[in-house]
mmCIF file of C-alpha atoms and ligand atoms in Angstrom:
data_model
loop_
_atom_site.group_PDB
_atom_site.id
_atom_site.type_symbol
_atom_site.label_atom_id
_atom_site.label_comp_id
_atom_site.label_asym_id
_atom_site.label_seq_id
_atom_site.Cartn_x
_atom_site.Cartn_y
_atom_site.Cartn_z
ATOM 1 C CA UNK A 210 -210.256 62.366 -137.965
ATOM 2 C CA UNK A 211 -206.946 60.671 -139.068
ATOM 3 C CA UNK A 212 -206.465 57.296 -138.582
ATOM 4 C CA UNK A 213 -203.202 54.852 -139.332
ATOM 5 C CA UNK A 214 -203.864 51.800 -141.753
ATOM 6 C CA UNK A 215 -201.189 49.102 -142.596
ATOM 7 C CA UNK A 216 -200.388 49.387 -146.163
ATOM 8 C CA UNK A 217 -197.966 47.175 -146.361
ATOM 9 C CA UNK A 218 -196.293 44.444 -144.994
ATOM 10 C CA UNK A 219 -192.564 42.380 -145.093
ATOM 11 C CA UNK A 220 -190.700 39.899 -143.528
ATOM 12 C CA UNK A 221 -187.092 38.198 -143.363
ATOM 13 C CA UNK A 222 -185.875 35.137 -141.586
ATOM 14 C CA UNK A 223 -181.896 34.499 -142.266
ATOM 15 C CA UNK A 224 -181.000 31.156 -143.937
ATOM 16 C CA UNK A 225 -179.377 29.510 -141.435
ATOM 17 C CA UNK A 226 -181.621 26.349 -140.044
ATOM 18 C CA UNK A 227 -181.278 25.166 -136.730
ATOM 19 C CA UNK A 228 -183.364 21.959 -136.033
ATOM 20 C CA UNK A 229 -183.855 20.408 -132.686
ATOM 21 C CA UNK A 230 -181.569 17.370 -134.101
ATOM 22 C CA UNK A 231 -178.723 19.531 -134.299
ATOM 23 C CA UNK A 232 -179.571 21.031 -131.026
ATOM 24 C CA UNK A 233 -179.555 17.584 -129.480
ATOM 25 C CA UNK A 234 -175.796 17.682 -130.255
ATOM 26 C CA UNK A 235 -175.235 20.594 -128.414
ATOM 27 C CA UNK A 236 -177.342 19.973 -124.666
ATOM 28 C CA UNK A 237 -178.433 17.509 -123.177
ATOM 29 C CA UNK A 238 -182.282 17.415 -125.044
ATOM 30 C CA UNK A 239 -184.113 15.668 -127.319
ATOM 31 C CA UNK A 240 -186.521 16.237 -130.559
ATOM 32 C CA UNK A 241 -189.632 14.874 -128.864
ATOM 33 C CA UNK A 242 -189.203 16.830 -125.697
ATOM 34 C CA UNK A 243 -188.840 20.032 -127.585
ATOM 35 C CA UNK A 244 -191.597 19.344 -129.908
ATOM 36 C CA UNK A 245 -193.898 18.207 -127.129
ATOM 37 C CA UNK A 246 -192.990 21.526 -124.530
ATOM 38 C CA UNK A 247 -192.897 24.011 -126.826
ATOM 39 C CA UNK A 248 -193.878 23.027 -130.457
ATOM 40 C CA UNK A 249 -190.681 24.473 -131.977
ATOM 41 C CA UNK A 250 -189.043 22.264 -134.895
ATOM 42 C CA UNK A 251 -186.875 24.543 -136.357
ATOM 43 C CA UNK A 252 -185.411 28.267 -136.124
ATOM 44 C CA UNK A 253 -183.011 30.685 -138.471
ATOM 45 C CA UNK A 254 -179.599 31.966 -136.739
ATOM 46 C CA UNK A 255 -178.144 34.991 -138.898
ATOM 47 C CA UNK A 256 -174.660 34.595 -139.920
ATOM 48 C CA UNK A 257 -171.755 35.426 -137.860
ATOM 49 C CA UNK A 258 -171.765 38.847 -140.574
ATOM 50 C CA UNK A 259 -175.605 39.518 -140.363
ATOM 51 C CA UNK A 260 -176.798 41.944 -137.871
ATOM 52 C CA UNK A 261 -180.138 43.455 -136.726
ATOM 53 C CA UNK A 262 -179.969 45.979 -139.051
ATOM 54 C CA UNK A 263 -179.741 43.329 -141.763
ATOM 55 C CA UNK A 264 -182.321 42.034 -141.232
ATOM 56 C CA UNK A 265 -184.789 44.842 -140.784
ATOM 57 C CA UNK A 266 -183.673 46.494 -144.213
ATOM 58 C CA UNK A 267 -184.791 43.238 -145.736
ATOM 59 C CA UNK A 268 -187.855 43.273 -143.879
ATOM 60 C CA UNK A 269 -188.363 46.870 -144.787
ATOM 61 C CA UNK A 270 -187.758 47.093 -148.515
ATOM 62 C CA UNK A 271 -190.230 44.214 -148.445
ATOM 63 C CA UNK A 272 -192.892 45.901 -146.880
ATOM 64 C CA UNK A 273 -192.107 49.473 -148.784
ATOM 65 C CA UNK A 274 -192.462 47.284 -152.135
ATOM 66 C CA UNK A 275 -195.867 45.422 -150.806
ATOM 67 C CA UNK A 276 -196.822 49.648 -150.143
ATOM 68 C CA UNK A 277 -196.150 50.730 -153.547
ATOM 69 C CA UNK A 278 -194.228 53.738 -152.246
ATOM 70 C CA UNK A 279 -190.809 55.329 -152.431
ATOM 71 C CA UNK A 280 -188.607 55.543 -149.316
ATOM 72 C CA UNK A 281 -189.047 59.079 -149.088
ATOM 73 C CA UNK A 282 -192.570 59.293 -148.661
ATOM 74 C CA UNK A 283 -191.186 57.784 -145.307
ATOM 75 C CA UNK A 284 -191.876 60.338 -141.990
ATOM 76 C CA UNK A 285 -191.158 57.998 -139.583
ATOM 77 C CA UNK A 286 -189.144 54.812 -138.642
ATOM 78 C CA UNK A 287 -189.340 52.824 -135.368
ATOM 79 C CA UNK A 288 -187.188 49.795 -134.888
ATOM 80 C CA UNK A 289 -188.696 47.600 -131.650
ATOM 81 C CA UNK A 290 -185.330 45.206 -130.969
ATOM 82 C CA UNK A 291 -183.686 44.208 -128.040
ATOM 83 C CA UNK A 292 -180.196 43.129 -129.984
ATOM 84 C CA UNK A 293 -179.317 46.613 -131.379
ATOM 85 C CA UNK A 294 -176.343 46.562 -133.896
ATOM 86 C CA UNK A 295 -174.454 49.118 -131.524
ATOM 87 C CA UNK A 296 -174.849 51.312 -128.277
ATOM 88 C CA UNK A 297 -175.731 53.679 -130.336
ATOM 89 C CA UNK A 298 -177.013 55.225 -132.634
ATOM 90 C CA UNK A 299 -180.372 53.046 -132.965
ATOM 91 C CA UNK A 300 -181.112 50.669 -135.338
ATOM 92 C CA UNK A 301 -183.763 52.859 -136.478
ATOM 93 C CA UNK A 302 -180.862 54.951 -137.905
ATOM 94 C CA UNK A 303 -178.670 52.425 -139.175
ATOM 95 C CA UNK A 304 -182.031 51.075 -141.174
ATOM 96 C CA UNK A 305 -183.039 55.263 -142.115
ATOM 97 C CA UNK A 306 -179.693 55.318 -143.986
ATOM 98 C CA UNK A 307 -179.166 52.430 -145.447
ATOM 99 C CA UNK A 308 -182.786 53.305 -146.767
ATOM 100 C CA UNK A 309 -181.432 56.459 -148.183
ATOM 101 C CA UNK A 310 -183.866 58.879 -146.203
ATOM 102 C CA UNK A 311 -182.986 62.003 -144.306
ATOM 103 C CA UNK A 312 -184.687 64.106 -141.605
ATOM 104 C CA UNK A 313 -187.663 62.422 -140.147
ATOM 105 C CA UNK A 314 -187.447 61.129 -136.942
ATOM 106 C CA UNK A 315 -185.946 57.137 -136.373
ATOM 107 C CA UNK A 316 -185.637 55.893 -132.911
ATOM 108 C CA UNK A 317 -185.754 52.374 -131.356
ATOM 109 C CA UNK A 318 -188.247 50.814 -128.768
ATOM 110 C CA UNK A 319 -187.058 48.405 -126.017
ATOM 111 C CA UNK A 320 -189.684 46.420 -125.028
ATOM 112 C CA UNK A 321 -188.682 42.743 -125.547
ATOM 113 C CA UNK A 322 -190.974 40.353 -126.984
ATOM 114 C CA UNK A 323 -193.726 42.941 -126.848
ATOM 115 C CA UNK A 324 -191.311 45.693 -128.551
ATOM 116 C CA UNK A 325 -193.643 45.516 -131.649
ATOM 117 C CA UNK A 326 -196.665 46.136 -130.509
ATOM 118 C CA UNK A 327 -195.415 48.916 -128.640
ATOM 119 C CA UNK A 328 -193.747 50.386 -131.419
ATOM 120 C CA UNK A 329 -196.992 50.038 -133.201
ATOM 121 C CA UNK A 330 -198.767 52.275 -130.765
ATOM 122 C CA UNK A 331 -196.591 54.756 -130.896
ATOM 123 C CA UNK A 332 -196.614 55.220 -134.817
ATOM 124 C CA UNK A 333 -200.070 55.084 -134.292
ATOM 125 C CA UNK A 334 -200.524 57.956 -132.048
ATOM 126 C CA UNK A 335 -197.668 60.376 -134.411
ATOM 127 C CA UNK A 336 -200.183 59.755 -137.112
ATOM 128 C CA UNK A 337 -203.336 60.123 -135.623
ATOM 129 C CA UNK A 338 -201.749 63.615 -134.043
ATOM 130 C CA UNK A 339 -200.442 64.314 -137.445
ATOM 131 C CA UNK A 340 -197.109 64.447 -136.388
ATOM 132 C CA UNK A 341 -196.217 61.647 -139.012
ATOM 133 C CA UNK A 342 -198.216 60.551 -142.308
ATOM 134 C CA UNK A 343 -195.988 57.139 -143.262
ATOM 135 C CA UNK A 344 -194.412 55.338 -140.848
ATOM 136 C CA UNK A 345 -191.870 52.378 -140.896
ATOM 137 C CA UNK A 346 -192.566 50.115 -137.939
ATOM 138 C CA UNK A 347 -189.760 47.039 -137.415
ATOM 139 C CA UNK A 348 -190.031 44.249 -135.218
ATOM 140 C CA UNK A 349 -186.305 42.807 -135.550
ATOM 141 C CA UNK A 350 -183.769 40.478 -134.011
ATOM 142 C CA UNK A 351 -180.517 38.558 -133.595
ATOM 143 C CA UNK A 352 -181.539 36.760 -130.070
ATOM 144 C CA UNK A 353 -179.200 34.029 -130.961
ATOM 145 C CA UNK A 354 -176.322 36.859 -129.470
ATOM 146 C CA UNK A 355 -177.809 36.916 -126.033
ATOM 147 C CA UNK A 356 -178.235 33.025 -125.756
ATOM 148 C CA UNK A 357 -176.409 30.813 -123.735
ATOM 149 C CA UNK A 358 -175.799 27.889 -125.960
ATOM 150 C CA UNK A 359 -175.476 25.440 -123.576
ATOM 151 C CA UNK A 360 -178.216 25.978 -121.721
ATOM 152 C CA UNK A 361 -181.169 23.930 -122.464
ATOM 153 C CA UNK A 362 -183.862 25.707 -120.775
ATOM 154 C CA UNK A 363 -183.468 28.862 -123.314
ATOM 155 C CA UNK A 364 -181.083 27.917 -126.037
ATOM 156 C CA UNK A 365 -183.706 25.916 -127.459
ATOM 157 C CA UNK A 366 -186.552 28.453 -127.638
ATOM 158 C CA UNK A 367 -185.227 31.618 -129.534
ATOM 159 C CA UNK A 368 -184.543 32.237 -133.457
ATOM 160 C CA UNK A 369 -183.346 35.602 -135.285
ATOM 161 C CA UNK A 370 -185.997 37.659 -137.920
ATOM 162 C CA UNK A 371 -187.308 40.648 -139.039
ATOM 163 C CA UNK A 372 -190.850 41.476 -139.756
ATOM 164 C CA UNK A 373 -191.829 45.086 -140.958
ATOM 165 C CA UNK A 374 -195.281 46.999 -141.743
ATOM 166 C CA UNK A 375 -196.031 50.259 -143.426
ATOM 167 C CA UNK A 376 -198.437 52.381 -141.937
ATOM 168 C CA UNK A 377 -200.575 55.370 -143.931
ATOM 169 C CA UNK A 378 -202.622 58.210 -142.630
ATOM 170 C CA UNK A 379 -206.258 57.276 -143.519
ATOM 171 C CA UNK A 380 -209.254 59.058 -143.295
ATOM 172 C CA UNK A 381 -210.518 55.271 -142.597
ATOM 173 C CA UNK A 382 -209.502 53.111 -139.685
ATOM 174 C CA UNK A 383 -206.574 50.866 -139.475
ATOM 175 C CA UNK A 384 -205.782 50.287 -136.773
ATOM 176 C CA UNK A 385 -208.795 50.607 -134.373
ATOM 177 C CA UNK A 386 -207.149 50.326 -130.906
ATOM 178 C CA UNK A 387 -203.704 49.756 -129.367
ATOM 179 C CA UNK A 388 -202.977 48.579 -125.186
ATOM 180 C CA UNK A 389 -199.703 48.177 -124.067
ATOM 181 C CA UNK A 390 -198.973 47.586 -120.448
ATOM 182 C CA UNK A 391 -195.889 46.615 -117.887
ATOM 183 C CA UNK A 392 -195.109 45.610 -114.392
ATOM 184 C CA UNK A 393 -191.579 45.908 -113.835
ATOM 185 C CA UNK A 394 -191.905 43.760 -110.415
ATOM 186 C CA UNK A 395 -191.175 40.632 -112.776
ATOM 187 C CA UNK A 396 -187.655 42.063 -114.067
ATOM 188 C CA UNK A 397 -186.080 39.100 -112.442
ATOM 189 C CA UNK A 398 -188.371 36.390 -114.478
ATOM 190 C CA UNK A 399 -186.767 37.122 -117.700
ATOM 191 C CA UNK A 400 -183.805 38.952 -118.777
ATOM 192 C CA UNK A 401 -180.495 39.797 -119.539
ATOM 193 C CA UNK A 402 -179.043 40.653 -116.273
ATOM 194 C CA UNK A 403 -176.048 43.108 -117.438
ATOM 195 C CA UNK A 404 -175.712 45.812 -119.923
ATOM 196 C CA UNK A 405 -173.938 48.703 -120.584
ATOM 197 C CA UNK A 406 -174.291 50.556 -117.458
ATOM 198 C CA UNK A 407 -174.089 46.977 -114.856
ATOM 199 C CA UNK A 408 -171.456 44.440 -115.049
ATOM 200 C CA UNK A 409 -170.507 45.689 -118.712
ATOM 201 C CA UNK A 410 -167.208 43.446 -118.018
ATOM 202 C CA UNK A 411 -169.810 40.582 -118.308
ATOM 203 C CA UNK A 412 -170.781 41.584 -121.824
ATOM 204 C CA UNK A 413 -166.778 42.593 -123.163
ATOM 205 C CA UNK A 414 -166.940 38.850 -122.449
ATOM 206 C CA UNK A 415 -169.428 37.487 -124.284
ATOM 207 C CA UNK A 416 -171.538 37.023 -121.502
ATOM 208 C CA UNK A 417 -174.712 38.831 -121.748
ATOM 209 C CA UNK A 418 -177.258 35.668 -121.987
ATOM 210 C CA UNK A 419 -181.346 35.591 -121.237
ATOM 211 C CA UNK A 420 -181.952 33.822 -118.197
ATOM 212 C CA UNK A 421 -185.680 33.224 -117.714
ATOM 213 C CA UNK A 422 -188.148 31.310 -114.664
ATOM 214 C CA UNK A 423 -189.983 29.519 -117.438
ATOM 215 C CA UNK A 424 -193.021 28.225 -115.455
ATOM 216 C CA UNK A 425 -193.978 31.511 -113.939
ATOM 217 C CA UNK A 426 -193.361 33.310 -117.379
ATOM 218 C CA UNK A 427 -195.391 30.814 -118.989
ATOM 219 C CA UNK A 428 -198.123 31.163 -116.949
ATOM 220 C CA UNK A 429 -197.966 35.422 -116.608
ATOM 221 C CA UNK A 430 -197.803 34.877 -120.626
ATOM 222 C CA UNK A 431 -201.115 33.027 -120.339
ATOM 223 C CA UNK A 432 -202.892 35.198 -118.175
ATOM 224 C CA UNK A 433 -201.520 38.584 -119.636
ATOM 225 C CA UNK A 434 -202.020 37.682 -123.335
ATOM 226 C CA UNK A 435 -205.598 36.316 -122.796
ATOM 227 C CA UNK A 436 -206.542 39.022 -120.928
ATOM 228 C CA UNK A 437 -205.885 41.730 -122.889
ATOM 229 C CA UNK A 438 -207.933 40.389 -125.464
ATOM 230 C CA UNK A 439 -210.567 41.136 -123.570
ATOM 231 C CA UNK A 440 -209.774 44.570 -122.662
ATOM 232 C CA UNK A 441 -208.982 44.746 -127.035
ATOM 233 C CA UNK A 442 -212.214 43.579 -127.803
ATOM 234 C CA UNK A 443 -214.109 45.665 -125.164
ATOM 235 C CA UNK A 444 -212.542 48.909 -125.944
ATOM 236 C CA UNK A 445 -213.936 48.331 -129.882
ATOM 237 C CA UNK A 446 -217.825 47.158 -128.477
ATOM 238 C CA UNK A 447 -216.886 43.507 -130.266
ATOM 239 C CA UNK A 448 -216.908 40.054 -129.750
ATOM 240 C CA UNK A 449 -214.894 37.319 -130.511
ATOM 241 C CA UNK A 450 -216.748 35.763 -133.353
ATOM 242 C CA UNK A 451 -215.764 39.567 -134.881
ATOM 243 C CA UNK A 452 -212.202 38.403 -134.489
ATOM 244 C CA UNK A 453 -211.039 36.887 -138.093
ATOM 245 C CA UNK A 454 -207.471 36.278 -136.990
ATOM 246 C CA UNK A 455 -205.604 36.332 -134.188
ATOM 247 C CA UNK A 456 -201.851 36.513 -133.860
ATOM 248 C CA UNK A 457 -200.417 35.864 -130.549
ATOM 249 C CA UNK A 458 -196.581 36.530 -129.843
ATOM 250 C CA UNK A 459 -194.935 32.928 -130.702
ATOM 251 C CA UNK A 460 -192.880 31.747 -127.937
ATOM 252 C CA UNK A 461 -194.528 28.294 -127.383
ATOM 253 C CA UNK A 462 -197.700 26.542 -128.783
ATOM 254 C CA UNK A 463 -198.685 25.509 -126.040
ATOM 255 C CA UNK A 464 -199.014 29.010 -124.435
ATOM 256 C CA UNK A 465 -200.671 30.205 -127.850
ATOM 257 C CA UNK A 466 -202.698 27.203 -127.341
ATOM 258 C CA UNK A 467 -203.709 28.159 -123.457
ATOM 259 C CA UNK A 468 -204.770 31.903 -125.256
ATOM 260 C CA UNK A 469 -207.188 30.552 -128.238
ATOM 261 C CA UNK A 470 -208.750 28.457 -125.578
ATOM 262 C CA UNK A 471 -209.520 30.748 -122.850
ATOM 263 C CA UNK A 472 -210.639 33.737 -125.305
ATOM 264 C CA UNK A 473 -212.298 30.526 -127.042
ATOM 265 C CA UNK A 474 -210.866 31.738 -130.101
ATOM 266 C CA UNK A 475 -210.643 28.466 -132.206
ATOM 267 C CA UNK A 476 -207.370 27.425 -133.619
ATOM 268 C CA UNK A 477 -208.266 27.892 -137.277
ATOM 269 C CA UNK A 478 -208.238 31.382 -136.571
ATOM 270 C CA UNK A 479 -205.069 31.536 -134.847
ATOM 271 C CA UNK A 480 -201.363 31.790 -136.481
ATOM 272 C CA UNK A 481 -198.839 29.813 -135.749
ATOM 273 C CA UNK A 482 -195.418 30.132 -137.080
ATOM 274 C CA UNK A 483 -193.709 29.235 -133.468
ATOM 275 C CA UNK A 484 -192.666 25.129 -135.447
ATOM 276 C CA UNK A 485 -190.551 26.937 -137.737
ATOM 277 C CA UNK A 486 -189.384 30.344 -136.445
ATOM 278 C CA UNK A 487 -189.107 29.625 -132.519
ATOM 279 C CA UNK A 488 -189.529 32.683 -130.301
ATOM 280 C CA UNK A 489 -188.138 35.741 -132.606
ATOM 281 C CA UNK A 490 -188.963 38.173 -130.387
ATOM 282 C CA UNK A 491 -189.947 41.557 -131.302
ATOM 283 C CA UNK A 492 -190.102 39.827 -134.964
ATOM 284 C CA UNK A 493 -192.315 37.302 -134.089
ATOM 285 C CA UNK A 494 -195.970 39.170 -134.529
ATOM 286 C CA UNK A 495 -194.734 40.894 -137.586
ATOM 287 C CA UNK A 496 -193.531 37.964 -139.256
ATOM 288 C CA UNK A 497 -196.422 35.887 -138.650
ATOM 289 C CA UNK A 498 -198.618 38.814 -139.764
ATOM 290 C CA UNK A 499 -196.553 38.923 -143.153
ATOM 291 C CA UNK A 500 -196.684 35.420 -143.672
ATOM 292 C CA UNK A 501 -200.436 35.072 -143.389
ATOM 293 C CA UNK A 502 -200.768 38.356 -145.606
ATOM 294 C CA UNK A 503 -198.774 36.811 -148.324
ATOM 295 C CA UNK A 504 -200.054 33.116 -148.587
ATOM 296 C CA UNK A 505 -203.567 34.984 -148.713
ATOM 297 C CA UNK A 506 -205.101 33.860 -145.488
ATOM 298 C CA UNK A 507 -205.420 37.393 -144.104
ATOM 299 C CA UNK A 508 -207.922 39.310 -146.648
ATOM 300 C CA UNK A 509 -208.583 42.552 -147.121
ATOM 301 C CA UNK A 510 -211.382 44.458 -144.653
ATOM 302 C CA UNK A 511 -210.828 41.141 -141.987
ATOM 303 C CA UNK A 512 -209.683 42.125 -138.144
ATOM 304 C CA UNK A 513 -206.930 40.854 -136.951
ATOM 305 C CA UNK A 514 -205.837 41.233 -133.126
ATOM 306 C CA UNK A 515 -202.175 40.915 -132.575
ATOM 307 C CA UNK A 516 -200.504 40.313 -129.164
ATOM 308 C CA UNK A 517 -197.262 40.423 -127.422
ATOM 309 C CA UNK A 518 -195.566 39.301 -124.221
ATOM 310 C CA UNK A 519 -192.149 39.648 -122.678
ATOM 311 C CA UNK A 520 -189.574 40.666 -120.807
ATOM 312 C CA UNK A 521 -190.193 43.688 -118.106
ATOM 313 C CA UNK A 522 -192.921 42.267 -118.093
ATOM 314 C CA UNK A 523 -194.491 44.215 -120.845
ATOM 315 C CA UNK A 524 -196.865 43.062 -122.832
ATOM 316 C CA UNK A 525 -199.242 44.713 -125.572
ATOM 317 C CA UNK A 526 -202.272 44.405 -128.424
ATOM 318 C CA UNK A 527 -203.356 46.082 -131.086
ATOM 319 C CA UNK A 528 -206.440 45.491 -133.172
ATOM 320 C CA UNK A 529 -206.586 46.390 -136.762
ATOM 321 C CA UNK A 530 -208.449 46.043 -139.738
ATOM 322 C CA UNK A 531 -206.968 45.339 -143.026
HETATM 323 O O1 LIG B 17 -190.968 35.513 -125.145
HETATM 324 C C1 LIG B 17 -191.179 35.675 -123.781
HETATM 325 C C2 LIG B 17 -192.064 34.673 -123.312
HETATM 326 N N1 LIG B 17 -191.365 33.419 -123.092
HETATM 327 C C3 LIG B 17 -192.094 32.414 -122.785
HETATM 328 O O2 LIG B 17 -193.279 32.579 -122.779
HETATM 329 C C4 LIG B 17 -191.493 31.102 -122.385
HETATM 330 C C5 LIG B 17 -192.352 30.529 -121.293
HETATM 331 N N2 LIG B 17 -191.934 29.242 -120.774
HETATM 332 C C6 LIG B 17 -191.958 28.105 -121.492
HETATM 333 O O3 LIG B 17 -192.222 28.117 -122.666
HETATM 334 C C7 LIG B 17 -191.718 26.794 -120.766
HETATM 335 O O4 LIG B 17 -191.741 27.018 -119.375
HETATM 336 C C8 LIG B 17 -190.384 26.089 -121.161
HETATM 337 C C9 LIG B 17 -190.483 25.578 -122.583
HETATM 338 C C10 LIG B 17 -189.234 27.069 -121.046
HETATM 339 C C11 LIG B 17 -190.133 24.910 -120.240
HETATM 340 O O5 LIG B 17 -191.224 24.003 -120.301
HETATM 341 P P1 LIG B 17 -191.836 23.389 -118.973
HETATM 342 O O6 LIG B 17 -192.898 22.481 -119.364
HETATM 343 O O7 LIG B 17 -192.196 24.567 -118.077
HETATM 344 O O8 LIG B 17 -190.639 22.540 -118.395
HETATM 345 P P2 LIG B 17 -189.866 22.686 -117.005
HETATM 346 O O9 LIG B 17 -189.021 23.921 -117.018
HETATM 347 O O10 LIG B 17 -190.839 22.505 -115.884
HETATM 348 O O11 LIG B 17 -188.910 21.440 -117.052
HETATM 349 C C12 LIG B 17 -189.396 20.106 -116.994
HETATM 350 C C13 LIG B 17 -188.227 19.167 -117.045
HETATM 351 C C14 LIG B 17 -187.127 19.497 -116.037
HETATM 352 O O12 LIG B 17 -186.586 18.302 -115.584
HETATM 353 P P3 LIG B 17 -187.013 17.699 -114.153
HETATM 354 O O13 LIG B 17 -186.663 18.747 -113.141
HETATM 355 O O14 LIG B 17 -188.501 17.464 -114.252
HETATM 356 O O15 LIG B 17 -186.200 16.450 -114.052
HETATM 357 C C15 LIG B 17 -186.106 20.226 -116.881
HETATM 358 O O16 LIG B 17 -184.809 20.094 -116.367
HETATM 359 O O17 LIG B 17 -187.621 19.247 -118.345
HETATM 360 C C16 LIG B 17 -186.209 19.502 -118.194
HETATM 361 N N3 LIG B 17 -185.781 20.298 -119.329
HETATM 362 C C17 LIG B 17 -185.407 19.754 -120.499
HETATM 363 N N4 LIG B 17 -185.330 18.484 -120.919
HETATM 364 C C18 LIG B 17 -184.923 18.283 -122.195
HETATM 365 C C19 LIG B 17 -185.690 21.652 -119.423
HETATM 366 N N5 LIG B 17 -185.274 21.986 -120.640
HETATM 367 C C20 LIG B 17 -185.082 20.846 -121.331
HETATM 368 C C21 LIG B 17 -184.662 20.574 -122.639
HETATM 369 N N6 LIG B 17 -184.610 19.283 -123.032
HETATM 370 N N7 LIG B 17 -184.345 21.542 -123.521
#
């Protein structure tokens, strides 16, 4: 049997600081409430010349270096983003030619904050089937484009990034399970409310911003991303204490917080980049996984479960062993 196993890892966050000081000159908030709420201090904004795709080639070449392979032992590239550089084509093929490769197939995923872990499934399932043998999966945003700056109840939350993994057909598992899930009922709770098809007049304007119920999303985002732990760790026959890491999606510590303590999951076994990245998006599980690979907290062999939440609602897991 083939399985997928991440090879490779990489991550980008664009230089750009925003702190919740200079925030406080923009709304009407403060340091302490943001802190306190959400536990965001900081988060990156790309430049007014950086897009999506920037970002994910940085991520990428990254993660191909941390592989030791060439870009065309790439089969496969999935961007997850829901602030494409264009219409179309995808970011997936902006990224597959500025990466030089030809041929295999490059596509994006729309899933919102869960877009990685869905794009993770789905690389996972071309390479178990053998349709793919190296795959390029991107989690990558510019949410700072769909923000309405002065509003306080979102402008404060989100941050741009790029996080990237390489996956390799093993004859060794990997990644042992993937579950993603929606309920498009909740399309109202969190979204962009015009695109190209609706109100497109709206986004010619510059209006296309994220409007969100934040109570009710918080508390789906509890409930979702603590169950499916569950369902992770039943479908592999483990238990918690198997769990070395967990990395929830990062769109507010105290959420992430809520999730350690119901799976009772303590909190040195949770990551937590949320203080300095805010709520990246489809970025946000592949940049914390990249940042806990490279400052040698995640080990070789350990399991991590990853987890994401968002907009749809969709949300998703995957557990995988490094
Ligand atoms: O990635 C997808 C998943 N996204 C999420 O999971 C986000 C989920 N939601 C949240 O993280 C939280 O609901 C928020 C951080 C968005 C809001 O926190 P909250 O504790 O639910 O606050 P709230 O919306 O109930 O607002 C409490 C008060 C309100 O004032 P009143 O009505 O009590 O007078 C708000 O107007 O805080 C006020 N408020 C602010 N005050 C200062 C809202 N935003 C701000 C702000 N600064 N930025």
């Amino acid at each position: 049997m083939t399985f997928s196993r991440v090879i490779g890892t990489g991550s980008y966050l664009p230089e750009k600081r925003l702190t919740n000081s200079d925030l406080e000159r923009m709304v009407d908030t403060n340091d302490e409430w943001i802190r306190i709420r959400t536990g965001i201090c900081e988060r990156r904004i790309a430049a007014d010349d950086q897009f999506t795709c920037d970002l994910a080639e940085q991520a990428s070449l990254k993660a191909i270096e941390a592989a030791g392979i060439n870009n065309s032992d790439i089969d496969l590239i999935i961007v997850a983003t829901t602030t494409a550089d264009q219409v179309f084509p995808s970011t997936a093929c902006l990224l597959q030619h500025r990466l030089g490769i030809e041929g295999p197939p490059a596509f994006d995923v729309q899933a919102v904050c869960a877009g990685f872990m869905f794009a993770l499934d789905v690389a996972d399932k071309f390479i178990k089937t053998g349709s793919a043998r190296c795959a390029l999966v991107v989690g990558a945003e510019t949410f700072s484009r769909i923000i309405d700056w002065t509003d306080r109840r979102t402008c404060i939350l989100f941050g741009d990034g790029a996080g990237a993994v390489v996956l390799k057909a093993d004859n060794e598992p990997g990644v042992l399970s993937t579950h993603i899930h929606s309920d498009g009922k909740y399309k109202d709770l969190l979204c962009v409310p015009v695109g190209v098809s609706k109100n497109y007049n709206l986004v010619h304007q510059g209006q296309a911003y994220t409007t969100m119920e934040g109570g009710e999303v918080f508390r789906w985002a509890v409930t979702a991303m603590s169950d499916i732990i569950d369902e992770t760790l039943l479908a592999n026959n483990m238990s918690k204490e198997e769990i070395d890491w967990l990395i929830p999606h990062q769109a507010n510590i105290r959420i992430i917080n809520a999730v350690g303590k119901r799976a009772k999951i303590p909190s040195e076994k949770v990551i937590v980049t949320v203080d300095r990245h805010g709520n990246t998006s489809a970025a946000s599980v592949p940049l914390a996984l990249d940042e806990a690979v490279r400052d040698g907290r995640i080990k070789p062999g350990e399991h991590i479960l990853l987890e994401g939440f968002g907009g749809g609602f969709s949300w998703g897991s995957a557990l995988i062993r490094m």
